[in-house]
PDB file of C-alpha atoms in Angstrom:
ATOM      1  CA  MET L   1      14.644 -36.151 -16.581  1.00  0.00           C
ATOM      2  CA  ASP L   2      17.904 -35.046 -14.124  1.00  0.00           C
ATOM      3  CA  ASN L   3      18.021 -34.469 -10.459  1.00  0.00           C
ATOM      4  CA  ASN L   4      18.566 -30.435 -10.264  1.00  0.00           C
ATOM      5  CA  LEU L   5      19.454 -30.173  -6.814  1.00  0.00           C
ATOM      6  CA  ASP L   6      22.392 -32.526  -7.330  1.00  0.00           C
ATOM      7  CA  ASN L   7      23.816 -31.076 -10.478  1.00  0.00           C
ATOM      8  CA  THR L   8      26.719 -28.770  -9.784  1.00  0.00           C
ATOM      9  CA  PRO L   9      29.787 -29.259 -11.338  1.00  0.00           C
ATOM     10  CA  GLU L  10      31.539 -30.002  -7.602  1.00  0.00           C
ATOM     11  CA  ASN L  11      28.774 -32.920  -7.501  1.00  0.00           C
ATOM     12  CA  THR L  12      30.971 -35.985  -9.315  1.00  0.00           C
ATOM     13  CA  LYS L  13      29.563 -39.320  -9.225  1.00  0.00           C
ATOM     14  CA  GLU L  14      33.013 -40.437  -6.797  1.00  0.00           C
ATOM     15  CA  GLU L  15      31.957 -37.865  -3.872  1.00  0.00           C
ATOM     16  CA  THR L  16      28.275 -38.586  -4.253  1.00  0.00           C
ATOM     17  CA  ALA L  17      29.299 -42.188  -3.458  1.00  0.00           C
ATOM     18  CA  SER L  18      31.823 -41.212  -0.940  1.00  0.00           C
ATOM     19  CA  ARG L  19      28.866 -39.387   0.585  1.00  0.00           C
ATOM     20  CA  ASN L  20      26.717 -42.630   0.553  1.00  0.00           C
ATOM     21  CA  ASP L  21      29.439 -44.758   2.307  1.00  0.00           C
ATOM     22  CA  GLU L  22      30.204 -42.019   5.124  1.00  0.00           C
ATOM     23  CA  SER L  23      26.565 -41.714   5.661  1.00  0.00           C
ATOM     24  CA  ALA L  24      26.621 -46.170   5.908  1.00  0.00           C
ATOM     25  CA  ALA L  25      29.584 -46.159   8.017  1.00  0.00           C
ATOM     26  CA  GLY L  26      27.515 -44.364  10.877  1.00  0.00           C
ATOM     27  CA  GLN L  27      29.591 -40.460  10.803  1.00  0.00           C
ATOM     28  CA  VAL L  28      26.883 -37.840  10.516  1.00  0.00           C
ATOM     29  CA  ALA L  29      26.511 -36.906   6.750  1.00  0.00           C
ATOM     30  CA  GLU L  30      25.896 -33.061   6.199  1.00  0.00           C
ATOM     31  CA  PRO L  31      22.588 -31.792   6.739  1.00  0.00           C
ATOM     32  CA  LYS L  32      20.429 -31.816   3.243  1.00  0.00           C
ATOM     33  CA  SER L  33      20.464 -28.026   2.383  1.00  0.00           C
ATOM     34  CA  ALA L  34      24.422 -27.169   2.539  1.00  0.00           C
ATOM     35  CA  GLN L  35      24.871 -30.534   0.756  1.00  0.00           C
ATOM     36  CA  TYR L  36      22.859 -30.330  -2.336  1.00  0.00           C
ATOM     37  CA  THR L  37      23.256 -26.794  -4.664  1.00  0.00           C
ATOM     38  CA  TYR L  38      19.957 -26.169  -7.500  1.00  0.00           C
ATOM     39  CA  THR L  39      21.217 -24.712 -11.039  1.00  0.00           C
ATOM     40  CA  ASP L  40      17.861 -23.434 -12.954  1.00  0.00           C
ATOM     41  CA  PRO L  41      17.765 -26.590 -15.968  1.00  0.00           C
ATOM     42  CA  ASN L  42      16.738 -24.158 -18.127  1.00  0.00           C
ATOM     43  CA  ALA L  43      19.719 -21.445 -17.794  1.00  0.00           C
ATOM     44  CA  GLY L  44      21.308 -21.027 -21.046  1.00  0.00           C
ATOM     45  CA  TYR L  45      18.167 -22.144 -23.478  1.00  0.00           C
ATOM     46  CA  SER L  46      15.802 -19.349 -24.429  1.00  0.00           C
ATOM     47  CA  SER L  47      12.347 -19.306 -26.075  1.00  0.00           C
ATOM     48  CA  SER L  48      11.953 -18.328 -29.170  1.00  0.00           C
ATOM     49  CA  TYR L  49       8.304 -16.306 -28.855  1.00  0.00           C
ATOM     50  CA  SER L  50      10.041 -14.474 -25.769  1.00  0.00           C
ATOM     51  CA  GLN L  51      13.164 -12.824 -27.674  1.00  0.00           C
ATOM     52  CA  GLY L  52      12.339  -9.230 -27.649  1.00  0.00           C
ATOM     53  CA  SER L  53      10.985  -9.459 -24.456  1.00  0.00           C
ATOM     54  CA  GLN L  54      13.003 -11.712 -21.424  1.00  0.00           C
ATOM     55  CA  ASN L  55      11.897  -9.389 -18.540  1.00  0.00           C
ATOM     56  CA  SER L  56       7.865  -8.842 -19.882  1.00  0.00           C
ATOM     57  CA  TYR L  57       6.841 -10.844 -17.427  1.00  0.00           C
ATOM     58  CA  GLN L  58       8.611  -9.755 -14.907  1.00  0.00           C
ATOM     59  CA  ASP L  59       8.047  -5.723 -15.651  1.00  0.00           C
ATOM     60  CA  ASN L  60       4.159  -6.778 -15.819  1.00  0.00           C
ATOM     61  CA  TYR L  61       4.355  -7.911 -12.681  1.00  0.00           C
ATOM     62  CA  ASN L  62       5.657  -4.511 -11.150  1.00  0.00           C
ATOM     63  CA  TYR L  63       3.643  -2.396 -13.269  1.00  0.00           C
ATOM     64  CA  ASN L  64       0.274  -3.937 -11.759  1.00  0.00           C
ATOM     65  CA  VAL L  65       2.253  -5.009  -7.914  1.00  0.00           C
ATOM     66  CA  GLY L  66       4.624  -1.732  -7.805  1.00  0.00           C
ATOM     67  CA  ASN L  67       2.180   0.837  -8.238  1.00  0.00           C
ATOM     68  CA  ASN L  68      -1.151   1.121  -6.584  1.00  0.00           C
ATOM     69  CA  GLU L  69      -2.411   0.354  -9.792  1.00  0.00           C
ATOM     70  CA  GLY L  70      -4.329  -2.804 -11.113  1.00  0.00           C
ATOM     71  CA  TYR L  71      -4.773  -5.462  -7.827  1.00  0.00           C
ATOM     72  CA  ASN L  72      -3.482  -3.230  -5.767  1.00  0.00           C
ATOM     73  CA  THR L  73      -6.241  -0.294  -6.097  1.00  0.00           C
ATOM     74  CA  ASN L  74      -7.270   2.211  -3.518  1.00  0.00           C
ATOM     75  CA  TYR L  75     -11.203   1.679  -2.990  1.00  0.00           C
ATOM     76  CA  ASP L  76     -11.193   5.161  -0.211  1.00  0.00           C
ATOM     77  CA  THR L  77     -13.931   6.893  -1.948  1.00  0.00           C
ATOM     78  CA  GLY L  78     -13.873   9.472   0.945  1.00  0.00           C
ATOM     79  CA  MET L  79     -17.074   8.010   2.511  1.00  0.00           C
ATOM     80  CA  ASP L  80     -17.794   7.262   6.664  1.00  0.00           C
ATOM     81  CA  GLN L  81     -17.600   3.320   6.828  1.00  0.00           C
ATOM     82  CA  SER L  82     -18.470   3.882  10.480  1.00  0.00           C
ATOM     83  CA  PRO L  83     -22.354   2.748  11.493  1.00  0.00           C
ATOM     84  CA  MET L  84     -24.997   4.786  11.712  1.00  0.00           C
ATOM     85  CA  THR L  85     -26.250   4.867  15.245  1.00  0.00           C
ATOM     86  CA  MET L  86     -29.839   4.646  16.374  1.00  0.00           C
ATOM     87  CA  GLY L  87     -30.088   9.151  16.596  1.00  0.00           C
ATOM     88  CA  ASP L  88     -29.185   8.734  13.473  1.00  0.00           C
ATOM     89  CA  TRP L  89     -31.348   6.865  11.821  1.00  0.00           C
ATOM     90  CA  LEU L  90     -34.184   7.702  13.313  1.00  0.00           C
ATOM     91  CA  LEU L  91     -33.495  11.147  11.472  1.00  0.00           C
ATOM     92  CA  THR L  92     -33.056   9.853   7.916  1.00  0.00           C
ATOM     93  CA  ILE L  93     -36.736   8.002   8.598  1.00  0.00           C
ATOM     94  CA  LEU L  94     -38.492  10.949  10.032  1.00  0.00           C
ATOM     95  CA  ILE L  95     -37.066  13.499   7.677  1.00  0.00           C
ATOM     96  CA  MET L  96     -38.418  11.629   5.008  1.00  0.00           C
ATOM     97  CA  THR L  97     -42.052  10.398   6.968  1.00  0.00           C
ATOM     98  CA  PHE L  98     -42.556  14.287   8.305  1.00  0.00           C
ATOM     99  CA  ILE L  99     -41.561  16.842   5.558  1.00  0.00           C
ATOM    100  CA  PRO L 100     -42.279  14.990   2.592  1.00  0.00           C
ATOM    101  CA  CYS L 101     -40.721  17.611  -0.225  1.00  0.00           C
ATOM    102  CA  VAL L 102     -37.346  18.358   1.546  1.00  0.00           C
ATOM    103  CA  GLY L 103     -37.164  14.294   2.589  1.00  0.00           C
ATOM    104  CA  ILE L 104     -37.369  13.540  -1.364  1.00  0.00           C
ATOM    105  CA  ILE L 105     -34.736  16.198  -2.294  1.00  0.00           C
ATOM    106  CA  LEU L 106     -32.201  14.899   0.736  1.00  0.00           C
ATOM    107  CA  TYR L 107     -32.759  11.727  -0.012  1.00  0.00           C
ATOM    108  CA  PHE L 108     -30.880  12.221  -3.173  1.00  0.00           C
ATOM    109  CA  VAL L 109     -28.647  14.306  -2.022  1.00  0.00           C
ATOM    110  CA  TRP L 110     -27.453  11.671   0.871  1.00  0.00           C
ATOM    111  CA  ALA L 111     -27.974   8.680  -2.329  1.00  0.00           C
ATOM    112  CA  PHE L 112     -26.472  10.505  -4.806  1.00  0.00           C
ATOM    113  CA  GLY L 113     -23.525  12.266  -2.866  1.00  0.00           C
ATOM    114  CA  LYS L 114     -19.376  11.689  -2.748  1.00  0.00           C
ATOM    115  CA  ASN L 115     -19.061  11.925   0.973  1.00  0.00           C
ATOM    116  CA  GLY L 116     -21.677  10.696   3.763  1.00  0.00           C
ATOM    117  CA  ASN L 117     -22.559   7.737   5.303  1.00  0.00           C
ATOM    118  CA  ILE L 118     -21.889   4.645   3.032  1.00  0.00           C
ATOM    119  CA  ASN L 119     -25.021   3.014   5.370  1.00  0.00           C
ATOM    120  CA  ARG L 120     -27.607   6.098   5.233  1.00  0.00           C
ATOM    121  CA  ARG L 121     -26.532   6.422   0.646  1.00  0.00           C
ATOM    122  CA  ASN L 122     -26.626   2.729   0.521  1.00  0.00           C
ATOM    123  CA  TYR L 123     -30.502   2.963   2.710  1.00  0.00           C
ATOM    124  CA  CYS L 124     -31.427   6.279   0.551  1.00  0.00           C
ATOM    125  CA  ARG L 125     -30.561   4.637  -2.355  1.00  0.00           C
ATOM    126  CA  ALA L 126     -32.742   1.362  -1.782  1.00  0.00           C
ATOM    127  CA  TYR L 127     -35.814   3.597  -1.230  1.00  0.00           C
ATOM    128  CA  LEU L 128     -36.336   5.327  -3.811  1.00  0.00           C
ATOM    129  CA  ILE L 129     -35.513   2.390  -5.876  1.00  0.00           C
ATOM    130  CA  ILE L 130     -38.644   0.874  -3.924  1.00  0.00           C
ATOM    131  CA  MET L 131     -40.594   4.558  -4.215  1.00  0.00           C
ATOM    132  CA  GLY L 132     -40.593   4.869  -8.005  1.00  0.00           C
ATOM    133  CA  ILE L 133     -41.373   1.124  -8.329  1.00  0.00           C
ATOM    134  CA  ALA L 134     -44.298   2.374  -5.710  1.00  0.00           C
ATOM    135  CA  ILE L 135     -45.200   5.589  -7.870  1.00  0.00           C
ATOM    136  CA  ILE L 136     -44.952   3.503 -11.138  1.00  0.00           C
ATOM    137  CA  LEU L 137     -46.897   0.277  -9.587  1.00  0.00           C
ATOM    138  CA  ALA L 138     -49.949   3.414  -8.667  1.00  0.00           C
ATOM    139  CA  ILE L 139     -49.939   5.108 -11.951  1.00  0.00           C
ATOM    140  CA  ILE L 140     -50.824   1.529 -13.854  1.00  0.00           C
ATOM    141  CA  PHE L 141     -53.041   0.891 -10.890  1.00  0.00           C
ATOM    142  CA  LEU L 142     -55.300   4.212 -11.291  1.00  0.00           C
ATOM    143  CA  VAL L 143     -54.860   4.124 -15.476  1.00  0.00           C
ATOM    144  CA  ILE L 144     -55.986   0.019 -14.868  1.00  0.00           C
ATOM    145  CA  PHE L 145     -59.656   1.367 -12.973  1.00  0.00           C
ATOM    146  CA  GLY L 146     -59.837   5.158 -14.308  1.00  0.00           C
ATOM    147  CA  VAL L 147     -60.078   2.740 -17.216  1.00  0.00           C
ATOM    148  CA  ALA L 148     -62.866   0.390 -15.701  1.00  0.00           C
ATOM    149  CA  THR L 149     -64.668   3.445 -13.899  1.00  0.00           C
ATOM    150  CA  ILE L 150     -65.143   5.698 -17.540  1.00  0.00           C
ATOM    151  CA  GLY L 151     -65.879   2.390 -19.038  1.00  0.00           C
ATOM    152  CA  SER L 152     -68.406   1.677 -17.131  1.00  0.00           C
ATOM    153  CA  TYR L 153     -69.718   5.394 -16.338  1.00  0.00           C
ATOM    154  CA  ARG L 154     -71.552   5.304 -19.951  1.00  0.00           C
ATOM    155  CA  TYR L 155     -74.275   2.098 -18.386  1.00  0.00           C
ATOM    156  CA  TYR L 156     -75.420   4.439 -16.102  1.00  0.00           C
TER     157      TYR L 156
END
């Protein structure tokens, strides 16, 4: 592989040898950043599969990064991200406990509304899921014991 750091036209073998002689003689050599110049080893070559779109990677990169689409999506949902206070939690729980019909409606509003506190939304969703599971289990329990009760009624 070629030395890509030292392939500029001005760096001939004689100049490189004279630089090595100067450093061996104790003279201070140029810093490496000023001494070497990088050139692209693929300059002048083109790939056969990308002849139609030379800048397709760069265009795709700018599309995904530069315009807040793709990787830089904005996740601002308009919901309140601050933590709920103890009073907010008490109000949320007491509404469901003491006013059941209104509480269920409010839980649905808080769970599926676009605005409000995100913590209350997640709590209401979890509570509604648990309540749905409890209702399904209660129905199954009543059906099983109802059938057992009706079946035992014949024997008495």
